[in-house]
Amino acid sequence: MWHILKQIVRTGIVTEPPPPAVDGDVHGVGDGGAAMQRIHQDILDILGQALTIREVDAGSCNGCELEIHALNNPYYNIEGLGIKFVASPRHADMLLVTGPVSRHMEDALRRTYDATPEPKLVVAVGDCGCTGGIFGESYASCGRVANVIPVDVAVPGCPPPPIEILRGILTAVQRRKS
């Protein structure tokens, strides 16, 4: 036990500090709570309810899923914006799809898309979801998500940071408004 404590004291804190906040700003939008209220109100105005998302892993390496899960932590607090993840596509307004679509997931992704009620939004997350990434199209992969179902917004990155995923979600909601 002493050996472990000495190691901790010698090593110190190895994580990087969080980005600096500007006047209570935690989402990088400048005015903290007021921006969150505006985003929440936009979602309610456009959808008339909270935004519900069904996340679909169509064959990814799980890097994008880690970043999506980070959206649920207190730093990003997307539930405070009125955005919730659901277990069934029948309860979802949006599909958040990651990874190149493997041939084994092609039918399941189509069925999930068909089960999502109109008006539905689709956001492809990560380089693999947007372009097929390093996998491309092959005997085992259909490539990008748009090769299987229609995509409203693509969020590139390998993996994209949580703030970019949130921007992609909000962009899809704004496009629905216009």
PDB file of C-alpha atoms in Angstrom:
ATOM      1  CA  MET A   1       0.000   0.000   0.000  1.00  0.00           C
ATOM      2  CA  TRP A   2       2.813   2.435   0.875  1.00  0.00           C
ATOM      3  CA  HIS A   3       4.422   1.654  -2.444  1.00  0.00           C
ATOM      4  CA  ILE A   4       1.257   2.736  -4.284  1.00  0.00           C
ATOM      5  CA  LEU A   5       0.910   5.928  -2.228  1.00  0.00           C
ATOM      6  CA  LYS A   6       4.563   6.853  -2.906  1.00  0.00           C
ATOM      7  CA  GLN A   7       3.962   6.273  -6.622  1.00  0.00           C
ATOM      8  CA  ILE A   8       0.919   8.571  -6.543  1.00  0.00           C
ATOM      9  CA  VAL A   9       2.850  11.329  -4.760  1.00  0.00           C
ATOM     10  CA  ARG A  10       5.819  11.007  -7.154  1.00  0.00           C
ATOM     11  CA  THR A  11       3.664  11.018 -10.287  1.00  0.00           C
ATOM     12  CA  GLY A  12       1.267  13.793  -9.293  1.00  0.00           C
ATOM     13  CA  ILE A  13      -1.763  14.785 -11.349  1.00  0.00           C
ATOM     14  CA  VAL A  14      -1.458  13.461 -14.886  1.00  0.00           C
ATOM     15  CA  THR A  15      -4.691  14.737 -16.396  1.00  0.00           C
ATOM     16  CA  GLU A  16      -4.899  17.970 -18.304  1.00  0.00           C
ATOM     17  CA  PRO A  17      -6.802  20.897 -16.800  1.00  0.00           C
ATOM     18  CA  PRO A  18     -10.305  21.653 -18.111  1.00  0.00           C
ATOM     19  CA  PRO A  19     -10.630  24.481 -20.636  1.00  0.00           C
ATOM     20  CA  PRO A  20     -11.094  27.889 -19.034  1.00  0.00           C
ATOM     21  CA  ALA A  21     -14.710  28.928 -18.453  1.00  0.00           C
ATOM     22  CA  VAL A  22     -15.853  32.390 -19.449  1.00  0.00           C
ATOM     23  CA  ASP A  23     -18.388  33.866 -17.017  1.00  0.00           C
ATOM     24  CA  GLY A  24     -19.988  30.541 -16.105  1.00  0.00           C
ATOM     25  CA  ASP A  25     -19.734  29.228 -19.669  1.00  0.00           C
ATOM     26  CA  VAL A  26     -19.390  25.438 -19.719  1.00  0.00           C
ATOM     27  CA  HIS A  27     -20.405  24.757 -23.318  1.00  0.00           C
ATOM     28  CA  GLY A  28     -18.099  27.149 -25.164  1.00  0.00           C
ATOM     29  CA  VAL A  29     -20.980  29.356 -26.277  1.00  0.00           C
ATOM     30  CA  GLY A  30     -20.090  32.502 -24.336  1.00  0.00           C
ATOM     31  CA  ASP A  31     -22.999  33.223 -22.030  1.00  0.00           C
ATOM     32  CA  GLY A  32     -23.475  30.022 -20.012  1.00  0.00           C
ATOM     33  CA  GLY A  33     -27.019  29.578 -18.711  1.00  0.00           C
ATOM     34  CA  ALA A  34     -28.648  31.971 -21.180  1.00  0.00           C
ATOM     35  CA  ALA A  35     -27.288  29.971 -24.127  1.00  0.00           C
ATOM     36  CA  MET A  36     -28.510  26.728 -22.587  1.00  0.00           C
ATOM     37  CA  GLN A  37     -31.990  28.225 -22.153  1.00  0.00           C
ATOM     38  CA  ARG A  38     -31.943  29.402 -25.781  1.00  0.00           C
ATOM     39  CA  ILE A  39     -30.928  25.945 -27.054  1.00  0.00           C
ATOM     40  CA  HIS A  40     -33.577  24.257 -24.915  1.00  0.00           C
ATOM     41  CA  GLN A  41     -36.241  26.692 -26.167  1.00  0.00           C
ATOM     42  CA  ASP A  42     -35.178  26.135 -29.808  1.00  0.00           C
ATOM     43  CA  ILE A  43     -35.562  22.385 -29.362  1.00  0.00           C
ATOM     44  CA  LEU A  44     -39.012  22.860 -27.846  1.00  0.00           C
ATOM     45  CA  ASP A  45     -40.046  25.313 -30.597  1.00  0.00           C
ATOM     46  CA  ILE A  46     -38.910  23.008 -33.379  1.00  0.00           C
ATOM     47  CA  LEU A  47     -39.974  19.631 -31.999  1.00  0.00           C
ATOM     48  CA  GLY A  48     -42.590  20.640 -29.431  1.00  0.00           C
ATOM     49  CA  GLN A  49     -40.921  18.286 -26.938  1.00  0.00           C
ATOM     50  CA  ALA A  50     -37.554  17.142 -25.670  1.00  0.00           C
ATOM     51  CA  LEU A  51     -35.241  15.682 -28.313  1.00  0.00           C
ATOM     52  CA  THR A  52     -34.890  11.928 -27.949  1.00  0.00           C
ATOM     53  CA  ILE A  53     -31.968  10.114 -29.566  1.00  0.00           C
ATOM     54  CA  ARG A  54     -31.352   6.461 -30.371  1.00  0.00           C
ATOM     55  CA  GLU A  55     -27.638   5.757 -30.755  1.00  0.00           C
ATOM     56  CA  VAL A  56     -26.765   2.983 -33.224  1.00  0.00           C
ATOM     57  CA  ASP A  57     -23.320   1.396 -33.429  1.00  0.00           C
ATOM     58  CA  ALA A  58     -23.214   0.078 -36.984  1.00  0.00           C
ATOM     59  CA  GLY A  59     -19.727  -1.412 -36.702  1.00  0.00           C
ATOM     60  CA  SER A  60     -17.462   1.169 -35.072  1.00  0.00           C
ATOM     61  CA  CYS A  61     -14.348   0.751 -32.939  1.00  0.00           C
ATOM     62  CA  ASN A  62     -16.266   2.357 -30.010  1.00  0.00           C
ATOM     63  CA  GLY A  63     -14.133   5.529 -30.006  1.00  0.00           C
ATOM     64  CA  CYS A  64     -17.143   7.615 -31.055  1.00  0.00           C
ATOM     65  CA  GLU A  65     -19.327   5.913 -28.440  1.00  0.00           C
ATOM     66  CA  LEU A  66     -16.929   7.041 -25.708  1.00  0.00           C
ATOM     67  CA  GLU A  67     -17.293  10.641 -26.894  1.00  0.00           C
ATOM     68  CA  ILE A  68     -21.088  10.292 -27.131  1.00  0.00           C
ATOM     69  CA  HIS A  69     -21.194   8.949 -23.569  1.00  0.00           C
ATOM     70  CA  ALA A  70     -19.187  11.995 -22.490  1.00  0.00           C
ATOM     71  CA  LEU A  71     -22.155  14.141 -23.553  1.00  0.00           C
ATOM     72  CA  ASN A  72     -24.088  12.667 -20.625  1.00  0.00           C
ATOM     73  CA  ASN A  73     -21.560  13.753 -18.008  1.00  0.00           C
ATOM     74  CA  PRO A  74     -22.108  16.879 -15.866  1.00  0.00           C
ATOM     75  CA  TYR A  75     -19.680  18.963 -17.951  1.00  0.00           C
ATOM     76  CA  TYR A  76     -21.875  18.879 -21.082  1.00  0.00           C
ATOM     77  CA  ASN A  77     -25.192  18.102 -19.314  1.00  0.00           C
ATOM     78  CA  ILE A  78     -27.249  17.539 -22.439  1.00  0.00           C
ATOM     79  CA  GLU A  79     -30.247  16.443 -20.390  1.00  0.00           C
ATOM     80  CA  GLY A  80     -30.357  20.029 -19.148  1.00  0.00           C
ATOM     81  CA  LEU A  81     -30.809  21.047 -22.793  1.00  0.00           C
ATOM     82  CA  GLY A  82     -33.769  18.702 -23.199  1.00  0.00           C
ATOM     83  CA  ILE A  83     -31.825  15.990 -25.066  1.00  0.00           C
ATOM     84  CA  LYS A  84     -32.268  12.395 -23.908  1.00  0.00           C
ATOM     85  CA  PHE A  85     -31.091   9.000 -25.116  1.00  0.00           C
ATOM     86  CA  VAL A  86     -33.743   6.283 -25.478  1.00  0.00           C
ATOM     87  CA  ALA A  87     -33.566   2.510 -25.863  1.00  0.00           C
ATOM     88  CA  SER A  88     -36.112   2.144 -28.652  1.00  0.00           C
ATOM     89  CA  PRO A  89     -36.140   3.753 -32.108  1.00  0.00           C
ATOM     90  CA  ARG A  90     -39.942   3.955 -31.767  1.00  0.00           C
ATOM     91  CA  HIS A  91     -39.427   6.618 -29.087  1.00  0.00           C
ATOM     92  CA  ALA A  92     -36.675   8.509 -30.934  1.00  0.00           C
ATOM     93  CA  ASP A  93     -36.651  11.735 -32.932  1.00  0.00           C
ATOM     94  CA  MET A  94     -33.068  11.248 -34.087  1.00  0.00           C
ATOM     95  CA  LEU A  95     -30.680   8.430 -34.903  1.00  0.00           C
ATOM     96  CA  LEU A  96     -27.027   8.986 -33.992  1.00  0.00           C
ATOM     97  CA  VAL A  97     -25.109   6.427 -36.082  1.00  0.00           C
ATOM     98  CA  THR A  98     -21.428   5.555 -35.663  1.00  0.00           C
ATOM     99  CA  GLY A  99     -19.013   3.416 -37.617  1.00  0.00           C
ATOM    100  CA  PRO A 100     -18.868   2.111 -41.148  1.00  0.00           C
ATOM    101  CA  VAL A 101     -21.994   0.042 -41.665  1.00  0.00           C
ATOM    102  CA  SER A 102     -20.954  -3.598 -41.577  1.00  0.00           C
ATOM    103  CA  ARG A 103     -22.827  -5.980 -43.877  1.00  0.00           C
ATOM    104  CA  HIS A 104     -24.267  -7.694 -40.795  1.00  0.00           C
ATOM    105  CA  MET A 105     -25.684  -4.375 -39.508  1.00  0.00           C
ATOM    106  CA  GLU A 106     -27.077  -3.141 -42.826  1.00  0.00           C
ATOM    107  CA  ASP A 107     -30.531  -4.701 -42.398  1.00  0.00           C
ATOM    108  CA  ALA A 108     -30.685  -3.839 -38.690  1.00  0.00           C
ATOM    109  CA  LEU A 109     -29.866  -0.178 -39.432  1.00  0.00           C
ATOM    110  CA  ARG A 110     -32.557  -0.001 -42.129  1.00  0.00           C
ATOM    111  CA  ARG A 111     -35.107  -1.573 -39.776  1.00  0.00           C
ATOM    112  CA  THR A 112     -34.133   0.871 -37.012  1.00  0.00           C
ATOM    113  CA  TYR A 113     -34.521   3.781 -39.450  1.00  0.00           C
ATOM    114  CA  ASP A 114     -37.933   2.480 -40.581  1.00  0.00           C
ATOM    115  CA  ALA A 115     -39.062   2.074 -36.950  1.00  0.00           C
ATOM    116  CA  THR A 116     -38.209   5.699 -36.113  1.00  0.00           C
ATOM    117  CA  PRO A 117     -41.324   7.892 -36.466  1.00  0.00           C
ATOM    118  CA  GLU A 118     -41.435  10.871 -38.819  1.00  0.00           C
ATOM    119  CA  PRO A 119     -40.037  13.498 -38.817  1.00  0.00           C
ATOM    120  CA  LYS A 120     -36.783  11.692 -38.174  1.00  0.00           C
ATOM    121  CA  LEU A 121     -33.267  13.062 -38.178  1.00  0.00           C
ATOM    122  CA  VAL A 122     -30.061  11.119 -38.804  1.00  0.00           C
ATOM    123  CA  VAL A 123     -26.590  12.234 -37.716  1.00  0.00           C
ATOM    124  CA  ALA A 124     -23.553  10.230 -38.867  1.00  0.00           C
ATOM    125  CA  VAL A 125     -20.757  10.498 -36.303  1.00  0.00           C
ATOM    126  CA  GLY A 126     -17.043  10.016 -36.926  1.00  0.00           C
ATOM    127  CA  ASP A 127     -14.954   9.616 -40.058  1.00  0.00           C
ATOM    128  CA  CYS A 128     -16.190   6.052 -40.502  1.00  0.00           C
ATOM    129  CA  GLY A 129     -19.842   7.109 -40.371  1.00  0.00           C
ATOM    130  CA  CYS A 130     -19.236  10.054 -42.723  1.00  0.00           C
ATOM    131  CA  THR A 131     -16.941   8.503 -45.338  1.00  0.00           C
ATOM    132  CA  GLY A 132     -16.351   4.871 -44.423  1.00  0.00           C
ATOM    133  CA  GLY A 133     -13.035   5.862 -42.837  1.00  0.00           C
ATOM    134  CA  ILE A 134     -10.119   3.474 -43.220  1.00  0.00           C
ATOM    135  CA  PHE A 135     -12.535   0.610 -43.892  1.00  0.00           C
ATOM    136  CA  GLY A 136     -14.285   2.062 -46.947  1.00  0.00           C
ATOM    137  CA  GLU A 137     -16.515  -0.300 -48.903  1.00  0.00           C
ATOM    138  CA  SER A 138     -15.628  -3.965 -49.082  1.00  0.00           C
ATOM    139  CA  TYR A 139     -17.069  -7.455 -48.832  1.00  0.00           C
ATOM    140  CA  ALA A 140     -17.582  -6.818 -45.083  1.00  0.00           C
ATOM    141  CA  SER A 141     -18.513  -3.126 -45.065  1.00  0.00           C
ATOM    142  CA  CYS A 142     -21.158  -1.004 -46.779  1.00  0.00           C
ATOM    143  CA  GLY A 143     -19.016   2.066 -46.066  1.00  0.00           C
ATOM    144  CA  ARG A 144     -20.562   5.317 -44.897  1.00  0.00           C
ATOM    145  CA  VAL A 145     -23.978   5.536 -43.252  1.00  0.00           C
ATOM    146  CA  ALA A 146     -25.413   7.483 -46.218  1.00  0.00           C
ATOM    147  CA  ASN A 147     -24.953   4.375 -48.381  1.00  0.00           C
ATOM    148  CA  VAL A 148     -27.652   2.656 -46.307  1.00  0.00           C
ATOM    149  CA  ILE A 149     -29.999   5.367 -44.951  1.00  0.00           C
ATOM    150  CA  PRO A 150     -30.424   9.120 -45.628  1.00  0.00           C
ATOM    151  CA  VAL A 151     -28.177  11.318 -43.461  1.00  0.00           C
ATOM    152  CA  ASP A 152     -29.069  14.878 -42.428  1.00  0.00           C
ATOM    153  CA  VAL A 153     -25.761  15.898 -40.797  1.00  0.00           C
ATOM    154  CA  ALA A 154     -22.277  14.365 -40.782  1.00  0.00           C
ATOM    155  CA  VAL A 155     -19.870  15.022 -37.893  1.00  0.00           C
ATOM    156  CA  PRO A 156     -16.301  14.198 -39.011  1.00  0.00           C
ATOM    157  CA  GLY A 157     -13.429  13.310 -36.684  1.00  0.00           C
ATOM    158  CA  CYS A 158     -11.727  10.211 -35.400  1.00  0.00           C
ATOM    159  CA  PRO A 159     -13.365  10.426 -32.940  1.00  0.00           C
ATOM    160  CA  PRO A 160     -15.001  13.856 -32.924  1.00  0.00           C
ATOM    161  CA  PRO A 161     -14.944  15.680 -29.579  1.00  0.00           C
ATOM    162  CA  PRO A 162     -18.231  15.786 -27.646  1.00  0.00           C
ATOM    163  CA  ILE A 163     -18.767  19.495 -28.387  1.00  0.00           C
ATOM    164  CA  GLU A 164     -18.646  18.770 -32.146  1.00  0.00           C
ATOM    165  CA  ILE A 165     -21.169  15.955 -31.737  1.00  0.00           C
ATOM    166  CA  LEU A 166     -23.424  18.357 -29.835  1.00  0.00           C
ATOM    167  CA  ARG A 167     -23.015  20.939 -32.617  1.00  0.00           C
ATOM    168  CA  GLY A 168     -23.991  18.278 -35.175  1.00  0.00           C
ATOM    169  CA  ILE A 169     -27.103  17.376 -33.186  1.00  0.00           C
ATOM    170  CA  LEU A 170     -28.109  21.036 -32.877  1.00  0.00           C
ATOM    171  CA  THR A 171     -27.390  21.641 -36.593  1.00  0.00           C
ATOM    172  CA  ALA A 172     -29.749  18.810 -37.527  1.00  0.00           C
ATOM    173  CA  VAL A 173     -32.450  20.269 -35.274  1.00  0.00           C
ATOM    174  CA  GLN A 174     -31.941  23.762 -36.763  1.00  0.00           C
ATOM    175  CA  ARG A 175     -32.185  22.393 -40.317  1.00  0.00           C
ATOM    176  CA  ARG A 176     -35.488  20.765 -39.388  1.00  0.00           C
ATOM    177  CA  LYS A 177     -36.712  24.220 -38.337  1.00  0.00           C
ATOM    178  CA  SER A 178     -36.065  25.758 -41.783  1.00  0.00           C
TER     179      SER A 178
END
